[in-house]
N, C-alpha and C. Protein backbone atom coordinates (compact mmCIF):
# COMPACT_ATOMS: atom_id res chain seq x y z
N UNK A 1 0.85 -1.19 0.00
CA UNK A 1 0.00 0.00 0.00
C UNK A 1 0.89 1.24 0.00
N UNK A 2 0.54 2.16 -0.72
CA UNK A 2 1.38 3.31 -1.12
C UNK A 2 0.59 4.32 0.41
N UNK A 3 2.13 4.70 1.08
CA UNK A 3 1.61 5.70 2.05
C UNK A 3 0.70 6.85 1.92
N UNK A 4 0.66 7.39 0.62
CA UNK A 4 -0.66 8.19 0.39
C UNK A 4 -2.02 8.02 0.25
N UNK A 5 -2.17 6.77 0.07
CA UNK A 5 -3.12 6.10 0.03
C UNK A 5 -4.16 5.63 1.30
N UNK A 6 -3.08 5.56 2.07
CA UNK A 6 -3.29 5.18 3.79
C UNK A 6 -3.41 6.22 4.97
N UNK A 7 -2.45 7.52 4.26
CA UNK A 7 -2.63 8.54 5.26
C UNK A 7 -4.00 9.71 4.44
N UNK A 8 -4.19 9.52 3.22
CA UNK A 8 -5.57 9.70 2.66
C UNK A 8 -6.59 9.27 3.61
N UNK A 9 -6.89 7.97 3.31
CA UNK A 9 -8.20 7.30 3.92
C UNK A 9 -8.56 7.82 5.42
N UNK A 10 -6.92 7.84 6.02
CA UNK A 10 -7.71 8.72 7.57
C UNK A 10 -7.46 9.75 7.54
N UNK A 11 -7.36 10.82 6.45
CA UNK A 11 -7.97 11.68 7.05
C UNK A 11 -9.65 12.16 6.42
N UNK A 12 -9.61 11.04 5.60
CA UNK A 12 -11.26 11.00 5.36
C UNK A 12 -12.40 10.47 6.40
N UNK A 13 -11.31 9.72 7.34
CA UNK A 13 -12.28 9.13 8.27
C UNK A 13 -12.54 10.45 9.47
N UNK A 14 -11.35 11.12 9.57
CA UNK A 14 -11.35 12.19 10.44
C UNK A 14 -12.36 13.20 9.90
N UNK A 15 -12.68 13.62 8.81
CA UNK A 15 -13.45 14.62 8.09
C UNK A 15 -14.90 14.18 8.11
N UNK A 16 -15.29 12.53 8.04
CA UNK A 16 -16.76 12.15 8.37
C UNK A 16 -17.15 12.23 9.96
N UNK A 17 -15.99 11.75 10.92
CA UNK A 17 -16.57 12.48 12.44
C UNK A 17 -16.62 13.41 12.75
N UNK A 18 -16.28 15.11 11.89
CA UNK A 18 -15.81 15.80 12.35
C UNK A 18 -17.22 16.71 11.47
N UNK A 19 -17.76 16.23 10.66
CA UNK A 19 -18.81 16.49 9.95
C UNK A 19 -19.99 15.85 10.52
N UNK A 20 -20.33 14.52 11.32
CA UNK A 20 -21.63 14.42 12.30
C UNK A 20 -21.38 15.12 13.36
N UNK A 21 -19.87 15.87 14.14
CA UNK A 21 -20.17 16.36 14.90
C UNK A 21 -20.73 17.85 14.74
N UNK A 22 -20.55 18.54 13.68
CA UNK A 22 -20.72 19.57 13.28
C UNK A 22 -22.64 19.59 13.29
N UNK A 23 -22.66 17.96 12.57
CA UNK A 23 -24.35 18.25 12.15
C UNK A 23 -24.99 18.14 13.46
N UNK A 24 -24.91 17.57 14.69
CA UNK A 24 -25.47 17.45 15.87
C UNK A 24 -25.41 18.58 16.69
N UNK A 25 -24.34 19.62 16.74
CA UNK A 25 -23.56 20.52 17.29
C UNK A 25 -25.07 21.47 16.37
N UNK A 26 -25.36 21.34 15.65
CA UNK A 26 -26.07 22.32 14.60
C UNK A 26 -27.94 22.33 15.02
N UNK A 27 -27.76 21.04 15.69
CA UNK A 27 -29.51 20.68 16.01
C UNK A 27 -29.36 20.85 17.17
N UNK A 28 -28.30 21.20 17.91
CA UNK A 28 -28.32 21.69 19.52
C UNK A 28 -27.83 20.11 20.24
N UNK A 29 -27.94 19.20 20.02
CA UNK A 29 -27.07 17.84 20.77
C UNK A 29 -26.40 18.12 20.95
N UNK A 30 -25.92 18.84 22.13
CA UNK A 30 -24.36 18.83 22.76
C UNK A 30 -23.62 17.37 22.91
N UNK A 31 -24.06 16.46 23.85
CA UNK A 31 -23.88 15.65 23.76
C UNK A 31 -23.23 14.47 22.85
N UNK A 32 -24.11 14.40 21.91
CA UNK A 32 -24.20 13.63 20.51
C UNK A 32 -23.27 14.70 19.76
N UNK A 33 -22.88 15.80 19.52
CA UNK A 33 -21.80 16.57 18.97
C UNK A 33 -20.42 16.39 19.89
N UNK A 34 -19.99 15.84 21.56
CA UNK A 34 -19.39 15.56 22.41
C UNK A 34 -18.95 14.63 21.60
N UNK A 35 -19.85 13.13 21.54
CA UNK A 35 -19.36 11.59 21.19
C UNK A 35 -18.74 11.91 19.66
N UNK A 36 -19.22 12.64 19.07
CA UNK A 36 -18.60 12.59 17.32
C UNK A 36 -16.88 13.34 17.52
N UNK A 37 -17.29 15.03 17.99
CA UNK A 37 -15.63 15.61 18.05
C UNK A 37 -14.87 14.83 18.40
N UNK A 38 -15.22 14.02 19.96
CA UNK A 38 -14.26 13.36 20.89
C UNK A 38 -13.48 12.28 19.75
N UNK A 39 -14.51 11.84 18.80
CA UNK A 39 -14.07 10.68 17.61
C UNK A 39 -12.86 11.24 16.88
N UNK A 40 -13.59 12.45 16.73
CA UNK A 40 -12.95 13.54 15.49
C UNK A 40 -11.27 13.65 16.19
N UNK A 41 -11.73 14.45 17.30
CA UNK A 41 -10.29 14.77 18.33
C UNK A 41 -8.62 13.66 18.45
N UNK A 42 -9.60 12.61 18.87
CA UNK A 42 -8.71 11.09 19.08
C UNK A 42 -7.96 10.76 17.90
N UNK A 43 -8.61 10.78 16.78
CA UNK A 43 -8.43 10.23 15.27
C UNK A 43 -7.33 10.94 14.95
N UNK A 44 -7.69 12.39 15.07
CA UNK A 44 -6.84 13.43 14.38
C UNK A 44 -5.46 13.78 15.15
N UNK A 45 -5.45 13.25 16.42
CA UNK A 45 -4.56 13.36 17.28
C UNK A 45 -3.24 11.91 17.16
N UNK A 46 -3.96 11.12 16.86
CA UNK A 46 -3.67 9.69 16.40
C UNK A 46 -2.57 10.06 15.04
N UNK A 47 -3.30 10.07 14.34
CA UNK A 47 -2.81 10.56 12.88
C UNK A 47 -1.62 11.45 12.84
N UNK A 48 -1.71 12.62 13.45
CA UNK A 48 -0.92 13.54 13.74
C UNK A 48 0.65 12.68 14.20
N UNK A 49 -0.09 11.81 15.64
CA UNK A 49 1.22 11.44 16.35
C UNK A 49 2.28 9.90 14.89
N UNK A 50 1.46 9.40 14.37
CA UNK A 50 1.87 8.13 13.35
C UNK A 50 2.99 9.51 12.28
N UNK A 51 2.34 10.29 11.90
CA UNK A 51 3.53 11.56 11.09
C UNK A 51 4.24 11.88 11.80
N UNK A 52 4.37 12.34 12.70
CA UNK A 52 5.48 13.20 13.68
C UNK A 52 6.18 12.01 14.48
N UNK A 53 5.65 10.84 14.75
CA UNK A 53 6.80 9.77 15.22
C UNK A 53 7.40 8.82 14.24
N UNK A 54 6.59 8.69 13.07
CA UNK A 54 6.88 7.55 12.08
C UNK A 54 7.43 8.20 10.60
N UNK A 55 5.95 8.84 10.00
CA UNK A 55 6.55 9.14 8.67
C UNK A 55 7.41 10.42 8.51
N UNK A 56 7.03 11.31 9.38
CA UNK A 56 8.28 12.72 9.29
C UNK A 56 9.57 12.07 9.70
N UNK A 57 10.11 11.60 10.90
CA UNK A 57 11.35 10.91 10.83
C UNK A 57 12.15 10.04 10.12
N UNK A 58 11.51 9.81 9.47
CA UNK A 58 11.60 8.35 8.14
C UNK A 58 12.18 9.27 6.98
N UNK A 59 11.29 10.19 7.14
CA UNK A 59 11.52 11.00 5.44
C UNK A 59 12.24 11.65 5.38
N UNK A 60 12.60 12.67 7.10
CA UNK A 60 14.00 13.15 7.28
C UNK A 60 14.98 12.70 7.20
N UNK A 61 15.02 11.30 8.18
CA UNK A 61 16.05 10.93 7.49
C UNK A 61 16.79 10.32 6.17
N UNK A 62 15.93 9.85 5.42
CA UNK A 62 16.13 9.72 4.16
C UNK A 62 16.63 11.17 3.69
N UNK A 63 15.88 12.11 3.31
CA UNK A 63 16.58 13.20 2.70
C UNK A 63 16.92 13.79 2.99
N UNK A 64 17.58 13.78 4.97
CA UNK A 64 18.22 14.75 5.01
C UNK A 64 18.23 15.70 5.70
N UNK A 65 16.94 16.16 5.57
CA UNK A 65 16.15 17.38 5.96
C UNK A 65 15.31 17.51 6.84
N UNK A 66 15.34 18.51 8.04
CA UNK A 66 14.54 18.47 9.05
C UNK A 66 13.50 20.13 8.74
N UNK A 67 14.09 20.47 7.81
CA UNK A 67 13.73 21.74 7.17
C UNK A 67 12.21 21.37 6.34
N UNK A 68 11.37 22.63 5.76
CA UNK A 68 10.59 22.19 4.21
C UNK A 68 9.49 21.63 4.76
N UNK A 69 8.89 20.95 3.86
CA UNK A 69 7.63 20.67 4.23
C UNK A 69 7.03 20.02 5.83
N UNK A 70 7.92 18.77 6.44
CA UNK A 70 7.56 18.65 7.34
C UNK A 70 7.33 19.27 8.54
N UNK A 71 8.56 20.26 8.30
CA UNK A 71 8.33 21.36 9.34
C UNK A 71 7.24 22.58 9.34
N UNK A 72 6.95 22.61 8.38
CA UNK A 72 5.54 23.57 8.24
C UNK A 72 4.47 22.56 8.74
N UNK A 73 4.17 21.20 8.53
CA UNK A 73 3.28 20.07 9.12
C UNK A 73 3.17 20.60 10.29
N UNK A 74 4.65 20.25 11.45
CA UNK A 74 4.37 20.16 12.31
C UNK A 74 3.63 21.28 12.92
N UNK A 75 3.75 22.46 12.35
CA UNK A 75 3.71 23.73 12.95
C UNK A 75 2.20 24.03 12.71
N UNK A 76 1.91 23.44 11.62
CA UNK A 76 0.21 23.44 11.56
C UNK A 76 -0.38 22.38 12.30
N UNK A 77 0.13 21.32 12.81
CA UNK A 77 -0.56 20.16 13.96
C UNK A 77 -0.68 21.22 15.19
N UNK A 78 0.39 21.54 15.65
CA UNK A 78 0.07 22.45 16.55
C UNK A 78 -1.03 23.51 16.21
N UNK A 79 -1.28 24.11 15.42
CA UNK A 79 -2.04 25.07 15.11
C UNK A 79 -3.60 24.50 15.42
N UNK A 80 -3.68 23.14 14.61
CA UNK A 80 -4.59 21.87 15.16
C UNK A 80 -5.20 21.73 16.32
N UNK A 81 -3.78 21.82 17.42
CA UNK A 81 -4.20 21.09 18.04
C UNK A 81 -4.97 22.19 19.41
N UNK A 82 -4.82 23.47 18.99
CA UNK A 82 -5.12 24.75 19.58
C UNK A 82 -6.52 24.85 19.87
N UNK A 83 -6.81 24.61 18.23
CA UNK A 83 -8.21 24.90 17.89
C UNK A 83 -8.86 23.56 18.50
N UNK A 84 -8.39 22.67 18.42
CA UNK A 84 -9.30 21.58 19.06
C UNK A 84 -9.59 21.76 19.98
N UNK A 85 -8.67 22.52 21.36
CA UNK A 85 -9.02 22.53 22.86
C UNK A 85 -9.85 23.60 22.81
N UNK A 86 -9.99 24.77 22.13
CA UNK A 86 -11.27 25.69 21.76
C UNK A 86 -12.17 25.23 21.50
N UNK A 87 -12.31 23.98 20.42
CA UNK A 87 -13.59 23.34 20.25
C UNK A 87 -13.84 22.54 21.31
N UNK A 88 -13.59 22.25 21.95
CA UNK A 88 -13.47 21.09 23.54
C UNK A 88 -14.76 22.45 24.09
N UNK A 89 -13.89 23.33 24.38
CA UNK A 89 -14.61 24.17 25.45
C UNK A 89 -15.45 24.78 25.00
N UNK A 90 -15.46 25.15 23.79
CA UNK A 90 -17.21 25.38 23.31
C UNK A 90 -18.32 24.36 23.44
N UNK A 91 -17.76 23.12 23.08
CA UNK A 91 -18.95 21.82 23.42
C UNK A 91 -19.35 21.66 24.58
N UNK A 92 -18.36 21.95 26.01
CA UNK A 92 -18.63 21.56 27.36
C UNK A 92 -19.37 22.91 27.35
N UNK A 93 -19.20 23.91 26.79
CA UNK A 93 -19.92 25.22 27.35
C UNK A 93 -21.45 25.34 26.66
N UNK A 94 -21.29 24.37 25.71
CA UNK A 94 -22.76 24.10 24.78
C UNK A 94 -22.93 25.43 24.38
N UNK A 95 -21.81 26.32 23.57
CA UNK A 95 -21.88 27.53 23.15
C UNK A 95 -21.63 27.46 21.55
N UNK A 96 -22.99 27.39 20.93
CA UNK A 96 -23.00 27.02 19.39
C UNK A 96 -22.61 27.82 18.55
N UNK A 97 -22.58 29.13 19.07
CA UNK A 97 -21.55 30.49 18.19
C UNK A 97 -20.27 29.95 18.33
N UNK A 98 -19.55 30.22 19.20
CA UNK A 98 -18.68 29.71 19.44
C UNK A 98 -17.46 28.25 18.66
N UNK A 99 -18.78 27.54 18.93
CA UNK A 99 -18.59 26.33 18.22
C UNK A 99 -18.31 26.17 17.05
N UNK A 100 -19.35 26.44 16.18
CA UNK A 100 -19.14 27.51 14.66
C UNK A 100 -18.18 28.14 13.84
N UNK A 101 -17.77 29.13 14.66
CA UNK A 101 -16.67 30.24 14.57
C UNK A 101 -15.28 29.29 14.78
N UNK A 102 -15.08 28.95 15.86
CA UNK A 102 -13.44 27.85 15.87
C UNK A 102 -13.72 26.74 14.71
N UNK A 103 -14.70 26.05 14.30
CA UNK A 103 -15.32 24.62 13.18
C UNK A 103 -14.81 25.27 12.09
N UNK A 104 -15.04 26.52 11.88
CA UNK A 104 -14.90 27.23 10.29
C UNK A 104 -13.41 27.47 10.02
N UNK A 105 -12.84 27.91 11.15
CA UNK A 105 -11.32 28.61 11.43
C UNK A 105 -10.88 26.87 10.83
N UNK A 106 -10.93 26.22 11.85
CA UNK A 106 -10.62 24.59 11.82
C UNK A 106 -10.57 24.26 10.42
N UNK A 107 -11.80 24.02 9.72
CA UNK A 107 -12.00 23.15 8.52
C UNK A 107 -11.36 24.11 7.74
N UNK A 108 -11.01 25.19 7.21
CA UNK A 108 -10.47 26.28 6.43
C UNK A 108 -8.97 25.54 6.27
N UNK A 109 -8.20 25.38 7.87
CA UNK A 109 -7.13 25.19 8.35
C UNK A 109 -6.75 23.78 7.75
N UNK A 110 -8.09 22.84 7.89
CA UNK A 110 -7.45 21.43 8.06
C UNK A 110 -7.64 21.17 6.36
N UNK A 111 -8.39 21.70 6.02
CA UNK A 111 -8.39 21.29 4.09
C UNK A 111 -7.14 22.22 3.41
N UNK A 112 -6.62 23.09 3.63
CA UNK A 112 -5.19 23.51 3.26
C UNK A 112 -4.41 22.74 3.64
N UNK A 113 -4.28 22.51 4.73
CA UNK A 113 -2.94 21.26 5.35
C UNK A 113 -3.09 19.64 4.80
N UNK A 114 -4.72 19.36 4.46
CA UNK A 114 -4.82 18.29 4.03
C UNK A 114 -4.02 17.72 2.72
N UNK A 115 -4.46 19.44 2.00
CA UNK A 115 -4.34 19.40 0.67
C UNK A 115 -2.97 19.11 0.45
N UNK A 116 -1.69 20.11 1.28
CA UNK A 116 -0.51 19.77 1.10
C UNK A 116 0.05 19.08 1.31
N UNK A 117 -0.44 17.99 2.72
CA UNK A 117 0.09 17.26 2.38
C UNK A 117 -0.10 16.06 1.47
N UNK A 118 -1.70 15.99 1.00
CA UNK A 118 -1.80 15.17 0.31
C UNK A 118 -0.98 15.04 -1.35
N UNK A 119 -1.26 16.48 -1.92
CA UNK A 119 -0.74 16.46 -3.03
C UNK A 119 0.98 16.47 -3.03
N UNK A 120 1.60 17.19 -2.06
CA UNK A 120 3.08 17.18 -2.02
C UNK A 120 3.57 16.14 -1.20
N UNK A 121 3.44 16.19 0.21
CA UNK A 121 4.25 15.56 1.15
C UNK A 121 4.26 13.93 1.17
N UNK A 122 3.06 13.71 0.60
CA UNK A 122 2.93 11.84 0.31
C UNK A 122 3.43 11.64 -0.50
N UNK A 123 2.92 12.23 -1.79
CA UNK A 123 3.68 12.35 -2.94
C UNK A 123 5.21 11.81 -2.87
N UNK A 124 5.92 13.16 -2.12
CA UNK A 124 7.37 13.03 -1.55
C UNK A 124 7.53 11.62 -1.12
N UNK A 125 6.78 11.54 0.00
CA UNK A 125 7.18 10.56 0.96
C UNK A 125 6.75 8.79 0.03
N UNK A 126 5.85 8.91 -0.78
CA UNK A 126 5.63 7.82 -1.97
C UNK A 126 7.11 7.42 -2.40
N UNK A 127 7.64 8.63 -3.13
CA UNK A 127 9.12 8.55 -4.14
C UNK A 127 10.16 8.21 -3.19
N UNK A 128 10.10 8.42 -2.31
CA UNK A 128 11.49 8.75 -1.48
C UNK A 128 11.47 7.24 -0.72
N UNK A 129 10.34 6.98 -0.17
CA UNK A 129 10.55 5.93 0.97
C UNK A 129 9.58 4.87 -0.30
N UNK A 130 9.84 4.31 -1.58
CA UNK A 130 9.41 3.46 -1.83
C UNK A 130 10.23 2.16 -1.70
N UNK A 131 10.53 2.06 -1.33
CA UNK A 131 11.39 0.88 -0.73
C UNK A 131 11.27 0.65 0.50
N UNK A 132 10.69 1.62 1.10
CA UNK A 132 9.86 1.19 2.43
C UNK A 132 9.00 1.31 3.18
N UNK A 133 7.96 1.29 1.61
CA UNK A 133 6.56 2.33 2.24
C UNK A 133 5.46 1.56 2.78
N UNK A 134 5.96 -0.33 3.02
CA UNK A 134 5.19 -1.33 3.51
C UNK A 134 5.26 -1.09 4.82
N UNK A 135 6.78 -0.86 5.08
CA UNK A 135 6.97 -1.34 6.65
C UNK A 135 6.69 -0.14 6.90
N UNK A 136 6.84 1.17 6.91
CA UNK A 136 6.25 2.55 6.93
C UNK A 136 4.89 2.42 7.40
N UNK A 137 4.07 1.85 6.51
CA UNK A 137 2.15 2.26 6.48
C UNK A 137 2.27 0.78 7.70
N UNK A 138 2.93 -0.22 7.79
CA UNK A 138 2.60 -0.90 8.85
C UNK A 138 3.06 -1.05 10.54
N UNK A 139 3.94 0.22 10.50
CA UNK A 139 4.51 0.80 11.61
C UNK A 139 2.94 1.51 12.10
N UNK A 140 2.80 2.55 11.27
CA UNK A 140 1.46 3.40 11.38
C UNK A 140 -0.04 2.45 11.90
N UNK A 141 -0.23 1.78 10.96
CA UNK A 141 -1.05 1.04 11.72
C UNK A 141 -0.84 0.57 12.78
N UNK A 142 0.55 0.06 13.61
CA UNK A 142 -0.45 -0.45 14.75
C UNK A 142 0.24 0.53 15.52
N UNK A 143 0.83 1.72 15.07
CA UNK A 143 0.97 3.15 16.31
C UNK A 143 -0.01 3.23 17.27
């Protein structure tokens, strides 16, 4: 399995919990918008940690570089991971403006970062680590 392929699929899985929590969050279910983010949160936190312990170190060291794309990653996970604890405390505060306003900032944020890394950084990480993009995507899985 080609690592783009694999770090694709979750973050499609992250974008369908993160979209029922939005739609519950929208009919007033705090709650039921709680159980979806918390999905959303875990997933995306998950994901995050499999790049920053597995495939960013892998790819650095292959080319080299601790510079360039991965380092803009990391700096937008953090940016991530900001907005998530904002969205935390809008859900416990059951404050749907709120909620809204950080969701929009968020999804704006997370489909630019998606995008790059989908179209560049896998890409990269496809060419570079194909010779070891089995044991790579199967490190990730059982991270």
């Amino acid at each position: 399995m080609e690592i783009s392929n694999y770090m694709r699929d979750e973050h499609r899985m992250c974008d369908e919990a993160f979209a029922k929590a939005e739609q519950a969050a929208s009919s007033g279910d705090f709650t039921e918008a709680f159980r979806h983010f918390e999905e959303f949160m875990v997933d995306t936190l998950k994901h995050f940690d499999k790049e920053e312990e597995i495939l960013f170190p892998t790819f650095e060291e292959v080319t080299g570089s601790s510079e360039g794309p991965t380092q803009v990653m990391r700096y937008e996970h953090n940016q991530v991971r900001g907005l998530l604890e904002q969205l935390k405390d809008a859900i416990d505060k059951e404050d749907r403006e709120r909620f809204f306003s950080v969701a929009d900032t968020l999804m704006i944020l997370l489909q630019q970062h998606n995008m790059k890394e989908e179209q560049m950084l896998y890409a990269m990480c496809d060419r570079v680590l194909a010779s070891q993009a089995h044991e790579v995507v199967e490190k990730m899985k059982t991270h």
